[in-house]
Amino acid sequence: MVLQVFNTMSGKMEEFKPLRDKHVGVYVCGPTVYDWAHLGHARTYVAFDMIVRWLEFRGYSVFYVQNITDVGHLTQDTAEDKIVKRAREERIEPMQLVEVYMREYFRDLDSLGVKRPDISPRATGHLIDMIEAIQSLITKGYAYEVNGNVFFDVSKLEDYGKLSKIKPEAMLEGSRFEVHPDKKNPRDFALWKRADKNTILKWWSPWGTGFPGWHIECAIMGLKYLGRQFDIHGGARDLIFPHHENEIAQSEAVTGQKPFVKYWLHTGFLTINGEKMAKSLGNYVTVRDALEKYDAEAIRLFVFSTHYRNEIDFTDKKLKDAEANLRRLYNTLDSLEEAMEVSVERELTDGEKAFEGRAEKLRGEFVKAMDEDFNTPRALAALFELSKEINRFLDEQEQLSRKLLKKVYDSFSELGKVLGLFQKEKSREIGEKIADDLVKLFFDLREELRRKGEYELSDKIRARMRELGLVIEDTAEGSKWKLS
Ligand code: AMP
Ligand code: ZN
């Protein structure tokens, strides 16, 4: 079975064949770092984390680029940059704001077990590349300059709109945006914007001081780090138009090579009460707040309970259910560990062979589901079925073959890990080890205090330890401790 992916460009499932053998280049549009990451962002980045993990599981070597938007993201054509606006409101340097929220973004996504991209290029670090590309677009006749602003001339491309399938006449329909007066055609989009005297973030360019448009940054950073053509480009579906459509227009016009990207993958929205979770709507739950309330791996499980292309509605109940489901999976891991401790070295019985066959079949179902456009809800159904099957089998049997249990344990934990679950073993072990050492430390300290005759303090420690469930018994041979 080969991996199939749904390509927004063709609107179909396609066999996944990377451009360079086993090497896969992935670009996912990164966050605009002017505020806390919310669960909507988490949905998209957890989904792409799963996609990258699955590609690696399938033997590909993935080079993952995810930018940081630190300039140029305007709320509309004539409005202010989101970062500059927020920095002005908070009366701080825009780059200070960027630094704060970029660090917090990484902290949040680390907590969610999202592996960091190989590189996280920042738009402000690529001004020279952008200016060079804009200059080349003007020279080739794809862009024009008016009053220090540079626009992409959409009429120069016959296939503009091929990703979003939006007809030219429909592109501005229903748009609330005010059209920039310097544009020849309302559909044209800004590559470079002129700075006025109040603009804080600005750079020198052949067209005067200004700043780049949002779409040019991703086109340029994609080209720079992944080449003129690469395999996967992703983001949530609101980026299809205009952001990704414009990225294609600019990149293909600069390089003359098509297609810029082989597979376009888009995530569905995370909603709350049926409405897209968004900063601008004020209906968001930050990742930080969610992590106070819910287990990080339960958040992942919730995200994977729906196919990445579909909408997913956030509710407290769904997160609680995900927590209960996560515990079930961990319990299965624990039961397997316990069974391994009392297992025996011997050949498999017929009953064990039959169980091994059922476990392999369910693993096959998991893999097949993931190979069909990363179908996590179906893969999870197979994983939970496997978990049930294991528990049923362990309940029925006394002593089992060690070889079989080890194989099932490895397989079960490998499938969980490819979804970024089961990361806790280690931290739990580390936590338990530290707790053991701390108990010993207090115990030794108390012994020393007693030897020095400082009974008041040593009794206080004993009382506190008892409150924590640790009982200290003083005997003729010395003190001992146990759990109450
Ligand atoms: P932004 O920081 O607004 O540029 O968004 C960063 C990424 O998160 C983009 O791919 C957005 O489309 C995505 N995103 C924002 N809100 C949501 C949401 N409610 N559900 C899914 N993805 C979202
Ligand atoms: Zn982008």
XYZ file of C-alpha atoms and ligand atoms in Angstrom:
508
model
C 0.000 0.000 0.000
C 1.359 3.399 -0.910
C 0.653 6.647 0.834
C -2.207 8.669 -0.624
C -2.680 12.356 0.076
C -5.530 14.709 -0.713
C -4.123 17.522 -2.860
C -6.075 20.793 -2.715
C -4.669 21.631 -6.164
C -6.288 18.649 -7.923
C -9.139 18.300 -5.427
C -8.364 14.565 -5.369
C -6.538 11.818 -3.535
C -3.157 11.241 -5.170
C -0.384 8.748 -4.740
C 2.442 10.380 -2.805
C 5.628 10.398 -4.909
C 8.215 12.898 -3.692
C 10.318 14.812 -6.202
C 13.610 13.514 -4.815
C 13.328 9.833 -3.996
C 13.157 9.410 -0.200
C 13.666 13.100 0.618
C 10.594 15.197 1.342
C 10.533 18.986 1.596
C 7.697 20.413 3.714
C 6.757 24.066 4.226
C 3.989 25.025 6.639
C 2.978 28.654 7.128
C 3.974 29.658 10.627
C 2.278 31.932 13.129
C 2.127 35.698 13.172
C 3.696 36.224 16.558
C 1.812 39.085 18.187
C -0.251 37.176 20.755
C -0.627 33.817 22.519
C -1.135 30.695 20.438
C -4.699 29.359 20.743
C -6.215 25.921 20.198
C -6.977 26.769 16.556
C -3.241 27.184 15.912
C -2.582 24.030 17.926
C -4.957 22.036 15.723
C -3.076 22.994 12.587
C 0.442 22.508 13.959
C -0.369 19.256 15.782
C -1.868 17.943 12.531
C 1.280 18.774 10.546
C 3.423 17.303 13.320
C 1.501 14.055 12.858
C 1.967 14.248 9.067
C 5.733 14.752 9.414
C 5.951 11.886 11.951
C 4.022 9.594 9.623
C 6.278 10.433 6.660
C 9.281 9.572 8.836
C 7.624 6.342 9.960
C 7.217 5.534 6.271
C 10.976 5.857 5.777
C 11.181 9.356 4.306
C 13.760 11.851 5.393
C 11.805 15.063 5.963
C 13.131 18.604 5.824
C 10.537 20.723 7.587
C 10.452 24.512 7.265
C 7.957 26.622 9.187
C 8.370 30.373 9.088
C 7.744 32.976 11.726
C 5.770 35.951 10.415
C 7.279 38.958 12.135
C 6.312 41.653 9.638
C 3.843 42.338 6.843
C 0.666 40.573 7.999
C -2.006 43.198 7.452
C -5.604 42.820 8.501
C -6.632 44.349 5.188
C -5.235 46.121 2.167
C -4.955 49.562 3.654
C -4.732 48.649 7.331
C -1.866 48.461 9.768
C 0.535 45.541 10.263
C -0.816 43.269 13.057
C 2.493 43.294 14.927
C 3.054 47.023 14.627
C -0.510 47.727 15.757
C -0.168 45.581 18.866
C 3.303 46.951 19.689
C 1.937 50.498 19.437
C -0.953 49.640 21.759
C 1.423 48.094 24.295
C 4.013 50.828 23.764
C 6.843 48.423 23.160
C 9.278 47.744 20.318
C 7.665 45.548 17.627
C 10.684 43.223 17.745
C 10.305 42.918 21.519
C 6.704 41.834 21.040
C 7.806 39.346 18.388
C 10.517 37.930 20.632
C 8.147 37.430 23.567
C 5.390 35.692 21.612
C 7.772 33.659 19.464
C 9.375 32.182 22.577
C 5.965 31.519 24.121
C 4.789 29.900 20.886
C 7.689 27.443 20.957
C 7.123 26.735 24.649
C 3.449 25.961 24.051
C 4.081 23.726 21.082
C 6.907 21.935 22.906
C 4.413 21.228 25.693
C 2.039 19.750 23.132
C 4.799 17.388 22.017
C 5.082 19.064 18.615
C 8.547 18.451 17.199
C 10.286 21.658 16.191
C 10.723 22.319 12.462
C 14.238 21.924 11.071
C 14.338 25.661 10.491
C 12.068 28.510 11.576
C 13.079 31.374 9.289
C 11.829 34.840 10.147
C 10.490 37.191 7.513
C 12.600 40.136 8.761
C 15.733 38.070 8.166
C 14.934 37.773 4.448
C 14.429 41.357 3.300
C 17.290 41.232 0.783
C 15.910 38.043 -0.807
C 12.435 39.559 -1.015
C 13.639 42.837 -2.527
C 15.670 40.913 -5.112
C 12.622 38.793 -6.055
C 10.330 41.837 -6.309
C 12.896 43.551 -8.528
C 12.982 40.508 -10.785
C 9.164 40.439 -10.961
C 9.163 44.090 -12.080
C 11.860 43.398 -14.703
C 9.889 40.436 -16.064
C 6.717 42.520 -16.269
C 4.760 40.737 -13.538
C 4.794 43.666 -11.118
C 4.537 47.457 -11.210
C 5.445 50.288 -8.885
C 3.215 53.267 -8.028
C 4.169 55.888 -5.416
C 6.633 53.600 -3.646
C 4.171 50.684 -3.534
C 4.754 47.590 -5.661
C 1.891 45.348 -6.765
C 1.726 42.005 -8.492
C -0.197 42.298 -11.759
C -2.565 39.366 -11.610
C -3.739 39.880 -15.209
C -0.300 38.651 -16.387
C -1.097 35.109 -15.307
C -3.549 32.911 -17.155
C -3.718 30.331 -14.401
C -4.160 32.692 -11.441
C -6.812 31.113 -9.203
C -5.852 27.526 -9.998
C -5.499 26.511 -6.346
C -8.603 28.158 -4.914
C -10.645 27.702 -8.127
C -12.109 31.139 -7.513
C -13.142 32.846 -10.740
C -11.544 36.298 -11.234
C -14.869 38.112 -11.090
C -15.718 36.392 -7.793
C -12.412 37.185 -6.093
C -13.519 40.441 -4.608
C -17.165 39.602 -4.114
C -18.273 39.984 -0.560
C -14.892 41.440 0.336
C -15.063 43.948 3.128
C -11.653 45.252 2.221
C -10.953 48.717 1.054
C -8.996 48.617 -2.212
C -5.647 50.392 -2.264
C -5.919 53.475 -4.542
C -2.612 52.758 -6.328
C -3.722 49.399 -7.708
C -4.412 49.038 -11.435
C -6.781 46.197 -10.794
C -8.473 45.465 -7.455
C -7.299 41.820 -7.602
C -3.611 42.819 -7.701
C -1.827 42.304 -4.430
C 0.956 44.151 -2.639
C 4.539 42.948 -2.817
C 5.998 46.047 -1.189
C 4.313 48.837 0.745
C 5.535 52.364 1.163
C 6.257 53.456 4.714
C 4.869 56.698 6.005
C 6.484 58.796 8.705
C 4.755 56.828 11.470
C 5.760 53.369 10.238
C 8.131 51.847 12.772
C 9.173 48.703 10.906
C 10.661 49.761 7.587
C 13.619 49.064 5.314
C 15.360 50.713 2.440
C 14.457 49.464 -1.051
C 14.862 50.603 -4.682
C 11.314 52.040 -4.346
C 11.978 54.025 -1.184
C 11.544 52.945 2.427
C 8.792 50.449 3.114
C 8.029 46.899 4.161
C 7.157 43.651 2.369
C 3.702 42.150 1.837
C 2.795 38.970 3.702
C 2.563 36.637 0.679
C 6.048 37.338 -0.668
C 7.724 36.181 2.552
C 6.503 32.577 2.368
C 7.198 32.336 -1.371
C 10.771 33.510 -0.827
C 11.541 31.425 2.253
C 10.074 28.344 0.546
C 12.268 28.903 -2.528
C 15.330 29.667 -0.460
C 15.252 26.625 1.808
C 13.372 23.998 -0.187
C 14.226 24.888 -3.775
C 12.291 26.021 -6.844
C 9.980 23.063 -6.552
C 9.186 21.072 -3.456
C 6.800 18.409 -2.197
C 4.369 19.594 0.457
C 3.043 23.008 1.396
C 0.515 23.332 4.189
C -1.535 25.591 6.376
C -5.143 25.876 7.465
C -7.777 26.281 4.787
C -8.180 30.035 5.257
C -4.739 30.356 3.671
C -5.793 28.828 0.329
C -6.944 32.221 -0.864
C -5.351 34.677 -1.136
C -2.152 33.644 0.682
C -1.274 30.380 -1.055
C -2.718 31.425 -4.399
C -0.419 34.446 -4.293
C 2.577 32.397 -3.194
C 2.136 30.263 -6.316
C 1.763 33.340 -8.538
C 4.977 34.923 -7.230
C 7.133 31.794 -7.092
C 6.201 30.495 -10.513
C 6.656 33.962 -12.027
C 10.101 34.341 -10.415
C 11.464 30.895 -11.345
C 9.486 30.166 -14.514
C 9.065 26.624 -13.182
C 5.763 24.879 -12.496
C 4.496 23.550 -10.213
C 6.015 25.445 -7.311
C 4.589 22.798 -4.957
C 3.534 19.233 -5.771
C 1.017 18.623 -2.951
C -1.030 21.292 -1.182
C -2.411 20.097 2.183
C -4.905 22.135 4.195
C -6.323 21.619 7.664
C -9.931 22.311 8.603
C -10.744 24.832 11.318
C -11.044 24.243 14.985
C -14.340 25.812 15.971
C -16.049 26.688 19.220
C -19.839 26.680 19.253
C -19.590 26.126 15.518
C -17.608 29.298 14.885
C -13.934 29.454 13.833
C -11.722 30.019 16.858
C -9.928 33.273 16.145
C -8.172 36.056 17.936
C -10.304 38.616 16.123
C -13.571 36.983 17.242
C -12.456 36.846 20.861
C -13.703 33.241 21.190
C -10.327 31.645 21.722
C -8.814 29.411 24.391
C -5.048 29.828 24.574
C -2.859 26.750 24.491
C -1.423 27.875 27.824
C -4.871 27.919 29.495
C -5.857 24.616 27.903
C -2.683 23.002 29.257
C -3.594 24.140 32.768
C -6.808 22.187 32.445
C -6.095 19.245 30.168
C -3.317 16.774 29.599
C -1.203 17.687 26.543
C -1.527 14.216 25.059
C -5.303 14.331 25.578
C -5.344 17.521 23.496
C -3.509 15.625 20.758
C -5.930 12.729 21.020
C -8.834 15.159 20.698
C -7.248 16.724 17.589
C -6.762 13.283 16.019
C -10.320 12.183 16.749
C -11.334 14.081 13.582
C -9.714 13.907 10.155
C -7.291 16.818 9.722
C -9.230 18.221 6.761
C -12.535 18.361 8.640
C -13.770 20.942 11.074
C -13.442 20.018 14.732
C -15.550 21.627 17.444
C -13.928 22.166 20.822
C -15.923 21.246 23.939
C -14.887 20.554 27.513
C -16.621 17.174 27.341
C -14.594 16.052 24.323
C -11.375 16.921 26.134
C -12.481 15.042 29.260
C -13.365 12.032 27.099
C -9.955 12.265 25.456
C -8.339 12.217 28.907
C -10.252 9.067 29.845
C -9.280 7.443 26.540
C -5.660 8.370 27.054
C -5.718 6.692 30.482
C -7.078 3.546 28.855
C -4.119 3.460 26.494
C -1.623 4.011 29.312
C -3.320 1.297 31.389
C -2.789 -1.138 28.544
C 0.898 -0.235 28.455
C 1.125 -0.762 32.232
C -0.683 -4.113 32.041
C 1.697 -5.277 29.326
C 4.658 -4.266 31.476
C 3.276 -6.167 34.459
C 2.597 -9.241 32.354
C 6.154 -9.104 31.019
C 7.524 -9.256 34.548
C 5.909 -12.656 35.139
C 6.319 -13.928 31.580
C 8.303 -16.977 30.544
C 10.794 -17.818 27.795
C 9.111 -20.398 25.623
C 7.632 -21.032 22.211
C 4.174 -19.603 21.443
C 1.079 -21.685 22.181
C -1.704 -21.904 19.587
C -3.769 -19.398 21.578
C -0.849 -16.984 21.637
C -0.290 -17.397 17.913
C -3.940 -16.572 17.261
C -3.639 -13.456 19.438
C -0.449 -12.437 17.643
C -2.347 -12.691 14.349
C -5.184 -10.485 15.622
C -2.716 -7.894 16.922
C -0.894 -7.821 13.583
C -4.146 -7.410 11.719
C -5.081 -4.388 13.836
C -1.639 -2.877 13.317
C -2.200 -3.340 9.585
C -5.516 -1.467 9.867
C -3.797 1.410 11.674
C -1.125 1.670 8.965
C -3.672 1.459 6.164
C -5.757 4.245 7.707
C -2.738 6.510 8.103
C -1.702 5.784 4.518
C -5.092 7.003 3.337
C -4.472 10.711 3.745
C -3.478 10.420 7.409
C -6.861 9.163 8.559
C -6.269 9.443 12.309
C -9.857 8.733 13.479
C -9.736 5.343 11.757
C -6.178 4.714 12.938
C -7.246 5.519 16.507
C -10.190 3.135 16.221
C -7.687 0.371 15.349
C -5.424 1.405 18.232
C -8.299 1.282 20.758
C -9.428 -2.046 19.371
C -5.875 -3.327 19.804
C -5.854 -1.990 23.348
C -9.100 -3.872 24.103
C -7.812 -7.025 22.460
C -4.637 -6.906 24.565
C -6.571 -6.390 27.805
C -8.973 -9.194 27.015
C -6.085 -11.530 26.274
C -4.113 -10.574 29.392
C -7.185 -11.100 31.570
C -7.662 -14.613 30.252
C -4.098 -15.850 30.546
C -1.760 -16.446 33.446
C 1.772 -16.704 32.169
C 2.606 -15.657 28.662
C 5.527 -15.865 26.306
C 7.972 -13.043 26.915
C 8.846 -12.832 23.248
C 5.194 -12.318 22.295
C 4.543 -9.714 24.978
C 7.653 -7.761 24.053
C 6.622 -7.749 20.401
C 3.091 -6.574 21.189
C 4.373 -3.949 23.626
C 6.837 -2.557 21.079
C 4.228 -2.471 18.347
C 1.534 -0.855 20.512
C 3.863 1.805 21.877
C 5.327 2.499 18.423
C 1.862 3.242 17.013
C 1.080 5.565 19.926
C 4.408 7.325 19.544
C 3.894 8.023 15.867
C 0.926 10.130 17.011
C 3.158 11.793 19.602
C 1.543 9.879 22.502
C 3.308 7.832 25.200
C 5.910 10.529 25.739
C 5.265 10.413 29.453
C 7.035 7.183 30.334
C 10.331 8.908 30.629
C 9.194 12.020 32.439
C 7.099 9.891 34.760
C 10.107 7.724 35.517
C 12.284 10.775 36.070
C 9.610 12.290 38.337
C 9.337 9.112 40.367
C 13.084 8.875 40.739
C 13.321 12.472 41.989
C 10.440 11.858 44.417
C 12.225 8.777 45.816
C 15.425 10.717 46.258
C 13.629 13.581 47.994
C 11.967 11.237 50.491
C 15.354 9.751 51.264
C 16.873 13.198 51.683
C 14.213 14.297 54.220
C 14.470 11.004 56.003
C 18.268 11.331 56.347
C 17.957 14.937 57.496
C 15.476 13.966 60.172
C 17.750 11.178 61.398
C 20.579 13.662 61.715
C 18.415 16.146 63.622
C 17.381 13.385 66.021
C 20.984 12.403 66.582
C 21.709 16.033 67.481
C 18.750 16.065 69.879
C 16.751 18.598 67.829
C 13.469 16.822 68.479
C 11.151 19.740 67.848
C 12.268 20.107 64.246
C 12.557 16.370 63.619
C 8.995 15.833 64.915
C 7.779 18.615 62.652
C 9.297 16.857 59.638
C 7.703 13.583 60.730
C 4.280 15.233 61.044
C 4.578 16.858 57.601
C 5.711 13.603 56.062
C 2.754 11.812 57.608
C 0.412 14.371 56.040
C 1.975 13.456 52.700
C 1.317 9.765 53.350
C 4.806 8.754 54.505
C 4.953 7.091 57.912
C 8.170 7.114 59.908
C 8.588 4.470 62.570
C 11.265 4.901 65.218
C 12.477 1.511 66.422
C 15.298 0.374 68.669
C 17.406 -0.355 65.559
C 16.788 3.123 64.088
C 14.073 4.681 61.910
C 12.247 3.202 58.946
C 9.742 4.749 56.570
C 6.857 3.344 54.582
C 3.785 4.573 52.693
C 0.726 4.818 54.893
P -1.844 33.122 12.169
O -0.952 33.250 13.347
O -3.162 33.772 12.316
O -1.119 33.531 10.905
O -2.182 31.567 12.015
C -1.208 30.560 11.958
C -1.804 29.292 11.377
O -2.848 28.785 12.220
C -2.438 29.467 9.993
O -2.188 28.316 9.192
C -3.896 29.610 10.333
O -4.712 29.333 9.254
C -4.012 28.583 11.456
N -5.237 28.795 12.249
C -5.650 29.946 12.848
N -6.860 29.770 13.452
C -7.211 28.476 13.237
C -8.343 27.665 13.618
N -9.344 28.169 14.332
N -8.335 26.371 13.238
C -7.313 25.833 12.526
N -6.242 26.538 12.135
C -6.172 27.847 12.485
Zn 2.642 31.575 4.542
